[in-house]
Coordinates of C-alpha atoms in Angstrom, one line a residue:
M1 CA 32.2 -50.6 -33.2
A2 CA 30.2 -49.0 -30.5
T3 CA 32.1 -46.5 -28.3
F4 CA 32.1 -46.5 -24.5
F5 CA 29.7 -43.6 -24.5
D6 CA 27.3 -45.5 -26.8
R7 CA 27.3 -48.5 -24.5
F8 CA 26.9 -46.3 -21.5
R9 CA 23.9 -44.5 -23.1
N10 CA 22.3 -47.8 -24.0
L11 CA 22.7 -49.0 -20.5
L12 CA 21.0 -46.0 -19.1
T13 CA 18.2 -46.3 -21.6
K14 CA 17.8 -50.0 -20.8
N15 CA 17.7 -49.3 -17.0
A16 CA 15.2 -46.5 -17.4
Q17 CA 12.9 -48.7 -19.5
Q18 CA 13.3 -51.5 -16.9
T19 CA 12.4 -49.2 -14.1
A20 CA 9.3 -48.0 -15.9
D21 CA 8.2 -51.5 -16.6
E22 CA 8.6 -52.5 -13.0
Y23 CA 6.6 -49.5 -11.9
N24 CA 3.8 -50.4 -14.4
K25 CA 3.7 -54.0 -13.2
A26 CA 3.4 -52.9 -9.6
I27 CA 0.7 -50.2 -10.1
Y28 CA -1.3 -51.7 -13.0
N29 CA -1.2 -55.4 -11.9
W30 CA -4.9 -55.9 -12.9
L31 CA -4.8 -53.8 -16.0
G32 CA -5.6 -55.5 -19.3
E33 CA -5.9 -54.4 -22.9
S34 CA -9.4 -53.1 -22.4
I35 CA -11.5 -50.1 -21.2
V36 CA -10.5 -48.7 -17.8
W37 CA -13.8 -48.2 -16.0
N38 CA -14.3 -44.9 -14.2
P39 CA -15.5 -45.7 -10.6
E40 CA -17.0 -42.2 -10.4
N41 CA -20.6 -41.5 -11.5
D42 CA -19.9 -38.3 -13.3
T43 CA -23.4 -38.2 -14.8
T44 CA -24.8 -38.0 -11.3
Y45 CA -22.6 -35.0 -10.4
I46 CA -23.9 -33.2 -13.5
N47 CA -27.6 -34.1 -13.3
E48 CA -27.9 -34.0 -9.5
G49 CA -25.4 -31.2 -9.1
Y50 CA -25.2 -28.6 -11.9
R51 CA -28.6 -29.3 -13.4
K52 CA -30.6 -29.7 -10.2
N53 CA -28.7 -28.0 -7.3
A54 CA -28.8 -24.2 -7.2
T55 CA -25.8 -24.0 -4.9
V56 CA -23.6 -26.1 -7.1
Y57 CA -24.8 -24.3 -10.2
S58 CA -23.9 -20.9 -8.6
L59 CA -20.5 -22.0 -7.4
I60 CA -19.5 -23.4 -10.8
N61 CA -20.6 -20.2 -12.6
I62 CA -18.9 -17.9 -10.1
I63 CA -15.6 -19.8 -10.7
A64 CA -15.9 -20.1 -14.5
K65 CA -17.0 -16.5 -15.0
A66 CA -14.1 -15.1 -12.9
A67 CA -11.6 -17.3 -14.7
S68 CA -12.8 -16.6 -18.2
S69 CA -12.2 -12.8 -17.7
I70 CA -8.5 -13.2 -17.2
P71 CA -6.6 -12.9 -20.5
F72 CA -3.7 -15.1 -21.6
Q73 CA -0.5 -14.1 -23.3
V74 CA 2.2 -16.0 -25.3
Y75 CA 5.8 -15.5 -24.3
E76 CA 9.2 -16.8 -25.4
K77 CA 11.5 -18.1 -22.6
V78 CA 14.9 -16.4 -22.6
N79 CA 16.1 -17.4 -19.1
D80 CA 15.0 -20.8 -17.8
N81 CA 16.3 -20.2 -14.2
D82 CA 14.4 -17.0 -13.8
Y83 CA 11.4 -18.6 -15.3
K84 CA 11.4 -21.4 -12.7
R85 CA 11.7 -18.9 -9.9
Y86 CA 8.8 -16.8 -11.4
K87 CA 6.6 -19.9 -11.6
A88 CA 7.3 -20.8 -8.0
M89 CA 6.3 -17.4 -6.8
N90 CA 3.3 -17.2 -9.1
N91 CA 1.9 -20.4 -7.7
G92 CA 1.6 -19.1 -4.2
T93 CA -0.5 -16.4 -2.6
L94 CA -0.2 -13.2 -4.5
D95 CA 0.5 -10.2 -2.2
S96 CA 2.2 -6.9 -2.9
S97 CA 5.7 -8.2 -2.3
V98 CA 5.2 -11.4 -4.3
M99 CA 3.6 -9.5 -7.2
H100 CA 6.5 -7.1 -7.4
K101 CA 9.2 -9.9 -7.4
A102 CA 7.2 -12.1 -9.7
N103 CA 6.7 -9.3 -12.3
Y104 CA 10.4 -8.5 -12.1
L105 CA 11.4 -12.1 -12.7
K106 CA 8.8 -12.4 -15.5
K107 CA 10.4 -9.5 -17.4
K108 CA 13.8 -11.1 -17.1
A109 CA 12.7 -14.6 -18.0
L110 CA 10.1 -13.9 -20.8
V111 CA 9.7 -11.9 -23.9
E112 CA 6.1 -11.1 -24.9
L113 CA 5.1 -12.1 -28.4
H114 CA 2.3 -10.8 -30.6
D115 CA 0.0 -12.3 -33.3
T116 CA 1.5 -15.8 -33.2
D117 CA -0.3 -18.9 -34.5
L118 CA -0.8 -19.9 -30.9
H119 CA -2.5 -16.6 -30.2
K120 CA -4.9 -17.2 -33.1
L121 CA -5.7 -20.8 -32.0
L122 CA -6.5 -19.9 -28.4
E123 CA -8.5 -16.8 -29.3
R124 CA -10.7 -18.9 -31.6
P125 CA -10.2 -22.6 -30.5
N126 CA -12.8 -23.9 -33.0
P127 CA -15.4 -22.4 -35.4
A128 CA -18.2 -22.7 -32.9
Q129 CA -16.5 -21.1 -29.8
S130 CA -14.6 -18.1 -28.6
Y131 CA -11.9 -18.3 -26.0
A132 CA -14.2 -17.3 -23.2
S133 CA -16.8 -20.0 -23.9
W134 CA -14.1 -22.6 -24.4
I135 CA -12.3 -22.0 -21.1
T136 CA -15.6 -21.7 -19.3
E137 CA -16.6 -25.2 -20.6
L138 CA -13.2 -26.6 -19.7
I139 CA -13.3 -25.3 -16.1
A140 CA -16.9 -26.3 -15.5
F141 CA -16.3 -29.9 -16.5
G142 CA -13.2 -30.0 -14.4
K143 CA -15.0 -28.7 -11.3
L144 CA -17.9 -31.1 -11.8
T145 CA -16.1 -34.3 -12.7
G146 CA -12.4 -33.8 -11.8
N147 CA -11.5 -34.4 -15.4
R148 CA -10.9 -32.0 -18.3
Y149 CA -10.3 -33.4 -21.8
I150 CA -9.1 -31.2 -24.7
Y151 CA -9.2 -32.8 -28.2
G152 CA -6.7 -31.3 -30.7
I153 CA -7.3 -31.7 -34.5
A154 CA -4.3 -31.2 -36.8
P155 CA -3.8 -31.7 -40.5
D156 CA -1.7 -34.7 -41.6
T157 CA 0.0 -33.0 -44.5
G158 CA 1.1 -29.6 -45.6
N159 CA 3.0 -26.8 -43.8
G160 CA 0.9 -27.1 -40.7
A161 CA 1.2 -30.8 -40.3
G162 CA 1.1 -31.8 -36.7
K163 CA 0.1 -28.4 -35.4
Y164 CA -3.4 -28.2 -33.9
K165 CA -5.8 -26.0 -35.8
E166 CA -8.8 -26.7 -33.7
L167 CA -9.3 -27.4 -30.0
Y168 CA -12.5 -29.0 -28.5
V169 CA -13.5 -29.6 -24.9
M170 CA -14.9 -33.1 -24.7
P171 CA -17.8 -34.1 -22.3
S172 CA -15.9 -35.7 -19.5
Q173 CA -18.8 -37.9 -18.4
L174 CA -18.8 -39.7 -21.7
I175 CA -15.0 -40.3 -22.0
E176 CA -13.4 -43.6 -21.1
I177 CA -9.7 -44.5 -21.1
V178 CA -8.7 -47.5 -23.2
S179 CA -5.6 -49.3 -22.0
G180 CA -3.0 -51.0 -24.0
G181 CA -1.9 -53.2 -21.1
I182 CA 0.8 -52.8 -18.5
M183 CA 3.3 -51.3 -20.9
Q184 CA 0.8 -48.7 -22.2
P185 CA -1.7 -47.7 -19.5
V186 CA -3.3 -45.1 -21.7
K187 CA -3.4 -46.1 -25.3
E188 CA -6.4 -44.1 -26.5
Y189 CA -9.6 -42.5 -25.4
Q190 CA -13.1 -43.6 -26.2
I191 CA -16.3 -41.5 -26.3
E192 CA -19.7 -43.1 -26.0
Y193 CA -22.2 -40.8 -27.8
N194 CA -24.4 -42.1 -30.6
G195 CA -21.8 -44.8 -31.1
Q196 CA -18.2 -45.4 -30.1
Y197 CA -15.3 -43.2 -31.3
K198 CA -11.7 -43.8 -30.3
I199 CA -9.1 -41.0 -30.3
P200 CA -5.3 -41.6 -30.0
A201 CA -3.9 -40.6 -26.6
D202 CA -1.5 -38.0 -28.0
Q203 CA -4.4 -36.0 -29.4
I204 CA -6.1 -35.6 -26.0
C205 CA -4.8 -33.4 -23.2
H206 CA -6.2 -34.9 -20.0
I207 CA -6.1 -32.5 -17.1
K208 CA -7.2 -34.4 -14.0
D209 CA -7.5 -33.6 -10.3
F210 CA -5.6 -35.6 -7.8
N211 CA -7.1 -39.1 -7.2
P212 CA -5.6 -41.2 -4.4
Y213 CA -7.7 -44.3 -5.1
F214 CA -5.4 -47.0 -6.4
D215 CA -7.0 -50.4 -7.0
G216 CA -4.6 -51.9 -9.5
S217 CA -7.1 -51.6 -12.4
G218 CA -6.2 -48.0 -13.4
S219 CA -9.0 -46.2 -11.5
H220 CA -6.5 -43.5 -10.5
L221 CA -6.0 -42.5 -14.1
Y222 CA -9.2 -40.6 -13.8
G223 CA -9.4 -37.5 -11.6
Q224 CA -11.6 -37.3 -8.5
S225 CA -14.5 -35.0 -8.6
P226 CA -14.8 -32.4 -5.8
L227 CA -18.4 -33.6 -5.5
R228 CA -17.2 -37.1 -4.6
A229 CA -16.1 -35.8 -1.3
G230 CA -19.1 -33.5 -1.0
L231 CA -21.7 -36.0 -2.2
R232 CA -23.5 -36.2 1.1
S233 CA -23.6 -32.4 1.4
M234 CA -25.0 -32.1 -2.1
T235 CA -27.6 -34.8 -1.3
T236 CA -28.5 -33.1 2.0
N237 CA -28.9 -29.8 0.1
N238 CA -31.1 -31.4 -2.5
E239 CA -33.3 -33.2 0.1
A240 CA -33.7 -30.1 2.2
V241 CA -35.0 -28.2 -0.8
Q242 CA -37.2 -31.1 -1.8
T243 CA -38.6 -31.5 1.7
G244 CA -39.3 -27.8 1.9
V245 CA -41.2 -27.9 -1.5
K246 CA -43.3 -30.9 -0.3
Y247 CA -44.0 -29.1 3.0
L248 CA -45.4 -26.1 1.1
Q249 CA -47.4 -28.2 -1.3
N250 CA -48.9 -30.4 1.4
Q251 CA -49.9 -27.7 3.9
T252 CA -53.3 -28.3 5.5
A253 CA -55.0 -27.0 8.7
R254 CA -52.6 -26.8 11.6
G255 CA -54.6 -29.2 13.7
V256 CA -58.0 -30.1 15.2
L257 CA -59.7 -28.5 18.2
M258 CA -62.1 -30.9 19.9
S259 CA -64.4 -30.9 22.9
D260 CA -63.9 -33.6 25.5
E261 CA -67.5 -33.2 26.8
G262 CA -69.3 -34.7 23.9
D263 CA -69.7 -34.6 20.2
L264 CA -70.3 -31.4 18.3
N265 CA -72.7 -31.4 15.4
E266 CA -71.7 -29.7 12.2
V267 CA -73.5 -26.4 13.0
Q268 CA -71.8 -26.2 16.5
A269 CA -68.4 -26.9 15.0
Q270 CA -68.8 -24.1 12.4
Q271 CA -70.0 -21.7 15.1
L272 CA -66.9 -22.5 17.3
K273 CA -64.6 -22.1 14.3
D274 CA -66.1 -18.7 13.4
K275 CA -66.0 -17.5 17.0
F276 CA -62.4 -18.5 17.3
R277 CA -61.4 -16.6 14.2
K278 CA -63.4 -13.5 15.3
N279 CA -62.2 -13.3 18.9
F280 CA -58.7 -14.8 18.9
Q281 CA -57.1 -14.4 15.4
G282 CA -55.3 -11.3 14.2
S283 CA -52.4 -9.1 15.3
D284 CA -54.5 -7.6 18.2
N285 CA -54.8 -10.9 19.8
A286 CA -51.1 -12.0 19.4
G287 CA -49.8 -13.3 22.7
D288 CA -53.2 -13.1 24.4
V289 CA -54.5 -15.9 26.7
I290 CA -57.6 -17.8 25.8
I291 CA -60.0 -19.0 28.5
T292 CA -63.0 -21.2 27.6
P293 CA -65.9 -22.5 29.8
K294 CA -65.5 -25.9 28.1
K295 CA -62.8 -28.5 28.2
L296 CA -61.1 -28.6 24.8
S297 CA -58.2 -30.7 23.4
W298 CA -55.8 -30.1 20.4
V299 CA -54.5 -32.6 17.9
N300 CA -51.5 -31.3 15.8
F301 CA -51.4 -32.2 12.1
G302 CA -47.7 -31.9 11.5
L303 CA -44.4 -30.1 12.3
N304 CA -43.4 -26.7 11.0
A305 CA -40.2 -25.9 9.1
S306 CA -38.3 -24.8 12.1
D307 CA -39.2 -28.0 14.0
L308 CA -37.9 -30.0 11.0
S309 CA -34.5 -28.0 11.1
L310 CA -34.7 -27.6 7.4
I311 CA -33.0 -24.2 7.4
E312 CA -30.1 -25.3 9.6
Q313 CA -29.4 -28.3 7.5
Y314 CA -29.7 -26.3 4.2
N315 CA -27.3 -23.6 5.4
A316 CA -24.8 -26.2 6.7
S317 CA -24.8 -28.0 3.4
I318 CA -24.2 -24.7 1.5
K319 CA -21.1 -24.0 3.7
D320 CA -19.8 -27.5 3.1
L321 CA -20.1 -27.1 -0.7
C322 CA -18.4 -23.7 -0.6
N323 CA -15.5 -25.2 1.4
I324 CA -15.2 -28.0 -1.2
Y325 CA -14.8 -25.4 -4.0
N326 CA -12.8 -22.9 -2.0
V327 CA -15.4 -20.2 -2.6
P328 CA -16.3 -17.9 0.3
V329 CA -19.9 -18.3 1.3
T330 CA -20.2 -14.5 1.4
L331 CA -20.4 -14.5 -2.5
L332 CA -23.6 -16.6 -2.4
N333 CA -25.5 -13.6 -1.0
N334 CA -25.0 -14.7 2.6
T335 CA -26.5 -11.7 4.4
E336 CA -24.9 -12.5 7.7
S337 CA -21.5 -11.5 6.5
S338 CA -22.1 -9.5 3.4
T339 CA -20.7 -6.1 4.4
F340 CA -18.8 -4.2 1.8
N341 CA -15.3 -5.0 3.2
N342 CA -16.2 -8.7 3.7
V343 CA -17.4 -9.0 0.1
K344 CA -14.3 -7.3 -1.2
E345 CA -12.0 -9.7 0.8
A346 CA -14.2 -12.6 -0.3
K347 CA -13.6 -11.8 -4.0
K348 CA -9.9 -11.6 -3.4
A349 CA -9.9 -14.9 -1.6
L350 CA -11.9 -16.4 -4.6
Y351 CA -9.1 -15.5 -7.0
Q352 CA -6.2 -16.5 -4.7
N353 CA -7.6 -19.8 -3.4
C354 CA -9.7 -21.0 -6.3
V355 CA -9.4 -19.2 -9.7
I356 CA -5.6 -18.7 -9.9
P357 CA -4.8 -22.3 -8.9
E358 CA -7.3 -23.6 -11.4
L359 CA -5.8 -21.5 -14.2
N360 CA -2.2 -22.4 -13.2
K361 CA -3.1 -26.1 -13.5
I362 CA -4.6 -25.6 -17.0
Q363 CA -1.7 -23.4 -18.0
D364 CA 1.0 -25.9 -17.0
E365 CA -0.7 -28.7 -19.0
L366 CA -1.1 -26.5 -22.1
N367 CA 2.6 -25.6 -21.9
R368 CA 3.3 -29.4 -21.7
W369 CA 1.0 -30.5 -24.5
L370 CA 0.2 -27.6 -26.8
A371 CA 2.9 -24.8 -26.7
P372 CA 5.9 -27.0 -27.8
Q373 CA 4.2 -27.5 -31.2
Y374 CA 4.7 -23.8 -31.9
G375 CA 8.2 -23.4 -30.5
D376 CA 10.4 -25.1 -28.0
K377 CA 10.8 -21.9 -26.0
L378 CA 7.1 -20.7 -26.2
C379 CA 4.8 -20.7 -23.2
I380 CA 1.4 -19.6 -22.2
E381 CA 0.9 -17.4 -19.2
F382 CA -2.3 -15.8 -17.6
D383 CA -2.1 -12.1 -16.7
Y384 CA -3.3 -11.9 -13.1
S385 CA -2.4 -8.2 -12.9
V386 CA -5.8 -7.3 -14.5
I387 CA -7.8 -8.7 -11.6
P388 CA -9.6 -5.8 -10.0
E389 CA -9.6 -7.3 -6.5
L390 CA -5.8 -7.5 -6.6
Q391 CA -5.4 -3.8 -7.6
E392 CA -5.0 -2.9 -3.9
E393 CA -1.9 -5.1 -4.0
T394 CA -0.8 -3.2 -7.1
E395 CA -1.1 0.1 -5.3
K396 CA 1.2 -1.3 -2.7
V397 CA 3.7 -2.2 -5.4
V398 CA 3.5 1.3 -6.8
D399 CA 4.3 2.7 -3.4
Q400 CA 7.3 0.3 -3.1
M401 CA 8.5 1.2 -6.6
A402 CA 8.4 4.9 -5.8
K403 CA 10.8 4.3 -2.8
A404 CA 13.0 1.8 -4.7
W405 CA 15.8 4.3 -5.8
W406 CA 18.1 1.4 -6.6
L407 CA 16.0 0.5 -9.6
T408 CA 15.9 2.4 -12.9
P409 CA 12.6 3.9 -14.2
N410 CA 12.6 1.3 -17.0
E411 CA 13.0 -1.5 -14.5
K412 CA 10.1 -0.1 -12.5
R413 CA 8.0 0.1 -15.7
S414 CA 8.8 -3.5 -16.4
A415 CA 7.8 -4.6 -12.9
M416 CA 4.5 -2.8 -13.4
S417 CA 3.9 -4.6 -16.8
F418 CA 4.1 -1.3 -18.7
G419 CA 7.2 -2.3 -20.7
T420 CA 10.4 -0.3 -21.1
D421 CA 10.5 3.0 -22.9
E422 CA 13.2 2.3 -25.4
E423 CA 13.0 5.8 -26.9
N424 CA 14.3 7.5 -23.8
E425 CA 17.7 6.2 -22.8
I426 CA 17.7 8.4 -19.7
L427 CA 15.1 6.1 -18.2
N428 CA 17.9 3.5 -17.9
E429 CA 19.8 5.7 -15.4
Y430 CA 19.6 5.5 -11.6
Y431 CA 18.0 8.3 -9.7
I432 CA 19.2 8.7 -6.1
P433 CA 17.4 10.9 -3.6
A434 CA 19.2 14.1 -2.7
N435 CA 19.1 13.3 1.1
L436 CA 21.2 10.2 0.6
I437 CA 24.9 10.8 0.9
P438 CA 27.8 8.4 1.0
A439 CA 29.3 7.7 4.4
S440 CA 32.5 9.5 3.4
G441 CA 30.6 12.7 3.3
S442 CA 29.2 12.5 6.8
D443 CA 30.5 13.1 10.2
I444 CA 31.0 9.4 10.9
E445 CA 34.6 8.4 11.3
L446 CA 35.4 5.2 9.6
E447 CA 38.5 3.1 9.9
D448 CA 41.0 3.3 7.0
P449 CA 40.3 0.5 4.5
Q450 CA 42.8 -2.3 4.8
P451 CA 44.6 -3.4 1.6
I452 CA 43.4 -6.6 0.1
A453 CA 45.8 -9.1 -1.3
E454 CA 45.5 -9.5 -5.1
E455 CA 44.7 -13.2 -4.9
K456 CA 41.8 -12.5 -2.4
K457 CA 39.9 -10.0 -4.5
N458 CA 36.2 -10.9 -4.7
P459 CA 35.5 -12.3 -8.2
I460 CA 32.0 -11.0 -7.9
S461 CA 33.2 -7.5 -8.7
N462 CA 34.0 -8.5 -12.2
I463 CA 30.4 -9.7 -12.6
E464 CA 29.1 -6.4 -11.2
V465 CA 31.3 -4.5 -13.6
K466 CA 30.0 -6.5 -16.5
E467 CA 26.3 -6.0 -15.5
S468 CA 27.0 -2.2 -15.2
I469 CA 28.4 -2.2 -18.7
E470 CA 25.4 -4.2 -20.0
I471 CA 23.0 -1.7 -18.4
K472 CA 24.6 1.3 -20.1
A473 CA 25.5 -0.4 -23.4
S474 CA 24.2 1.0 -26.6
Y475 CA 24.7 -0.2 -30.2
N476 CA 24.8 2.1 -33.2
D477 CA 27.4 0.3 -35.3
Y478 CA 25.0 -2.1 -37.0
P479 CA 25.6 -2.6 -40.7
Q480 CA 24.3 -0.1 -43.3
S481 CA 22.6 -3.0 -45.1
A482 CA 20.2 -3.4 -42.1
T483 CA 19.3 0.3 -42.5
N484 CA 18.8 -0.3 -46.2
N485 CA 16.4 -3.2 -45.6
A486 CA 14.3 -1.0 -43.3
K487 CA 14.3 1.8 -45.9
R488 CA 13.1 -0.7 -48.5
V489 CA 10.1 -1.5 -46.4
K490 CA 9.5 2.3 -45.7
N491 CA 9.5 2.9 -49.5
W492 CA 7.0 0.2 -50.0
I493 CA 4.7 1.7 -47.4
D494 CA 5.0 5.2 -48.9
E495 CA 4.3 3.8 -52.4
H496 CA 1.5 1.3 -51.7
G497 CA 0.1 2.4 -48.4
R498 CA -0.3 0.6 -45.0
N499 CA -3.4 -1.4 -46.2
E500 CA -1.3 -3.0 -49.0
V501 CA 1.9 -3.4 -46.9
D502 CA 0.4 -5.1 -43.9
G503 CA 3.3 -6.9 -42.3
M504 CA 4.4 -4.4 -39.7
T505 CA 3.0 -4.0 -36.2
K506 CA 3.4 -0.8 -34.2
V507 CA 6.5 -2.2 -32.5
G508 CA 7.9 -3.2 -35.9
L509 CA 7.3 0.3 -37.4
A510 CA 9.1 1.8 -34.4
R511 CA 12.1 -0.5 -34.9
M512 CA 12.1 0.3 -38.7
N513 CA 12.3 4.0 -38.0
Q514 CA 15.1 3.5 -35.5
L515 CA 17.2 1.7 -38.0
I516 CA 16.5 4.3 -40.7
A517 CA 17.5 7.1 -38.4
R518 CA 20.6 5.1 -37.3
E519 CA 19.6 5.5 -33.6
S520 CA 21.5 3.7 -30.9
L521 CA 19.9 0.5 -29.7
S522 CA 19.8 -0.5 -26.0
L523 CA 20.8 -4.0 -24.9
S524 CA 17.2 -5.0 -24.3
T525 CA 16.2 -3.7 -27.8
L526 CA 19.0 -5.7 -29.3
K527 CA 17.9 -8.9 -27.5
R528 CA 14.3 -8.4 -28.7
T529 CA 15.5 -7.8 -32.3
F530 CA 17.5 -11.0 -32.2
S531 CA 14.6 -12.9 -30.8
F532 CA 12.1 -11.6 -33.4
L533 CA 14.4 -12.2 -36.4
S534 CA 15.4 -15.7 -35.2
R535 CA 11.7 -16.7 -34.9
T536 CA 10.9 -15.1 -38.2
K537 CA 13.7 -16.8 -40.0
G538 CA 12.8 -20.1 -38.3
G539 CA 9.4 -19.8 -39.8
G540 CA 10.9 -19.4 -43.3
Y541 CA 10.0 -15.7 -43.7
N542 CA 13.5 -14.7 -44.5
K543 CA 12.7 -15.5 -48.1
I544 CA 10.0 -14.3 -50.4
N545 CA 7.0 -16.6 -50.8
P546 CA 6.9 -17.7 -54.4
D547 CA 3.2 -16.6 -54.6
Y548 CA 4.4 -13.0 -53.9
R549 CA 7.6 -13.0 -56.1
D550 CA 6.2 -10.1 -58.2
T551 CA 4.7 -8.3 -55.3
P552 CA 7.0 -8.9 -52.3
W553 CA 5.4 -6.1 -50.2
R554 CA 2.3 -8.3 -49.8
D555 CA 4.3 -11.1 -48.1
K556 CA 3.7 -10.1 -44.5
G557 CA 6.4 -12.4 -43.0
Y558 CA 9.1 -11.2 -45.5
V559 CA 8.1 -7.5 -44.9
A560 CA 8.4 -8.0 -41.1
F561 CA 11.8 -9.7 -41.5
L562 CA 13.2 -6.8 -43.6
G563 CA 11.6 -4.1 -41.5
W564 CA 13.6 -5.3 -38.5
G565 CA 16.8 -5.2 -40.4
G566 CA 16.8 -8.6 -42.2
Q567 CA 19.6 -11.1 -42.2
S568 CA 22.4 -8.6 -41.7
M569 CA 20.8 -7.3 -38.5
L570 CA 20.3 -10.9 -37.3
T571 CA 24.0 -11.7 -37.8
Y572 CA 25.0 -8.5 -36.1
A573 CA 22.8 -9.0 -33.1
E574 CA 23.9 -12.6 -32.7
K575 CA 27.6 -11.6 -32.8
K576 CA 27.1 -8.8 -30.2
L577 CA 25.2 -11.0 -27.8
N578 CA 27.7 -13.8 -28.1
Q579 CA 30.5 -11.3 -27.1
L580 CA 28.6 -10.4 -23.9
D581 CA 28.4 -14.1 -22.9
E582 CA 32.1 -14.6 -23.3

C-alpha cells in the first residue's frame, strides 16, 4: 500500500508535469512535430559580416583572441553556499575589492584538481583542434549568429560509456531545431550539409543569446544575433566602403571649362588647357585669384568624397558596431582617442564588458551539460587573474592584503591564488602590528563590564571558539598503516625509478613524504587528502588493475591512492572531519 509520503510525492510530480504542459501549450501553440525554422538569416551575418566587413571581422577577432588566452581550471565544490556567493561576485565588474573577496570565497568553496579526464578533454577537444582554436570557433559563431552548438561524442559501451571523449563546434548557420511537438519542443538537431544528419538533443549543448521574439512557432528557441540589431549599421558600413571604391574607380576630370562667347576649336581648347596648367596649377598658385579677359563657365562632373559624407557615415557605423559588441572603438586604431592611458582603459573595458561575460555564459552552460558527467561536484572556472589589464587591480589587492593584519599569511596567499604553504605551520598564525594595543592598555577609561546572565550569552561565541580550534588544529595521530602505504610507494620509486612509477604528482610526492616523516597535518591538508582519496576510490583506483597485478607500481591510479595513505588514511580523515561537523 502506498504511504502518505508516496501519494504526496506523486501529487507534486503530477502537478509539476501539468504545469509544464500548460506552459508548453501557451508558448508553443503553433509548434508541430517538424523543423523549427530560424527567422534569422545567419548566412548573411557570416557572408556580409565576417567575410566582407572589415569592422565586423576585426571586432570578432579582438574578442575571440582575448578570450582564448584565458586559461580554464577544474575544481571540486566543497561549499555550495560560498560557491554561489563567489559566482555572484564574479559575474559583476571586477575591481580590486571584488577580486579580493571573490578569490577568498573561491578558496573556501573550491578545491583545485589536476590532470582529470575533464582537463584532458578540454585541452584537446577533438583530434583536429586545440583548446584555443576550439574556444575561438565557439565564441566567433556565437558573436555572429547568437547561437553556439557543441556536439559531444561518447562511447556507448565500456568504462567510459556516456562520457564525452570528443567535442566539436557545429556551424550554427547550418543547424536547425527539430521539434517533437508541444510536449517536447526540442527533440533533436538537424544539420544540412551534403545531406541531412539528425543528432539527439542531449548530445548538443546549445548556448544561445537572449531572443525576445515569441511567435508561437518556437522562433525564440534560437538566439538573436547581435548583427540582427546592427544590420543597418553593418549595411551602411558596407555601402560606404563600396561607394568609396566606386568613386575611386570612376574618377574622371573634375569638370568642363567652357567659353560663353563662342565655340573653341580643338587647337584653342588644348592651348587653353595648357595655359591653365602652366599658370594656375601647383602649390605656388594655391589660393590665388584667376582673372580672364573672356567670359567662361564651369560644369562640375560629380561630388567629392566630403560632399557625399562618406567618411562621417562610415565612422558612425563603426561606432554603432562597436557598441553592439561592447568593444571600445579605441581598439580599432581610432587615432582621435588612442592615447596610452585611453588604450589601457579600453582594454580593461573590453575584458570587463565583453570577454568575461561571454566566458561566464559558456562556463555556466558547460557546468550544466558537461561537468556532471565527470563528477557531481566538479565545475569549470576561468582564471581571470591572469589578465594583464587587470593586474593594476591585483596591485591594489596586494596593498589591501599587506594592511589586513586580521588575516593569516596563508589566507592572504589563498586570496592571491598562490595556494597555502602547508610546510610552514607558522603561516597560519595572526601577525598584529606592534602599534596596535588593546583598549585596556591605553589611557582611555572604560566602564566596568556588566555581568551577563547565563541564559543571555551569545551563542555565536561557541562558533568562534570552534573556528579558532579548527584554524590551529593539527593531526599527527593518523594510523601507521597510512605511513606504511606511503613507504611502499617510496620503495617502488627507489627501486624502479620515477619513469617507471609514474602515478605521483609533485603534490602527491609532498604528501607521501609528510606521511613517511609522520609530520602533523593541518586541517586544510586533511580536507584535501580526504577529497583526493574519495575521488580516487570513486574511480576504482583503490584496487589494483588486473592488467598490473604482477607490476602494481605501473598502475598510476593505485600508486596515487597508496601514496596519499590509502584506505586507512581515507577512513581516518573521514572520521576526523565528521567530528568537526558535530
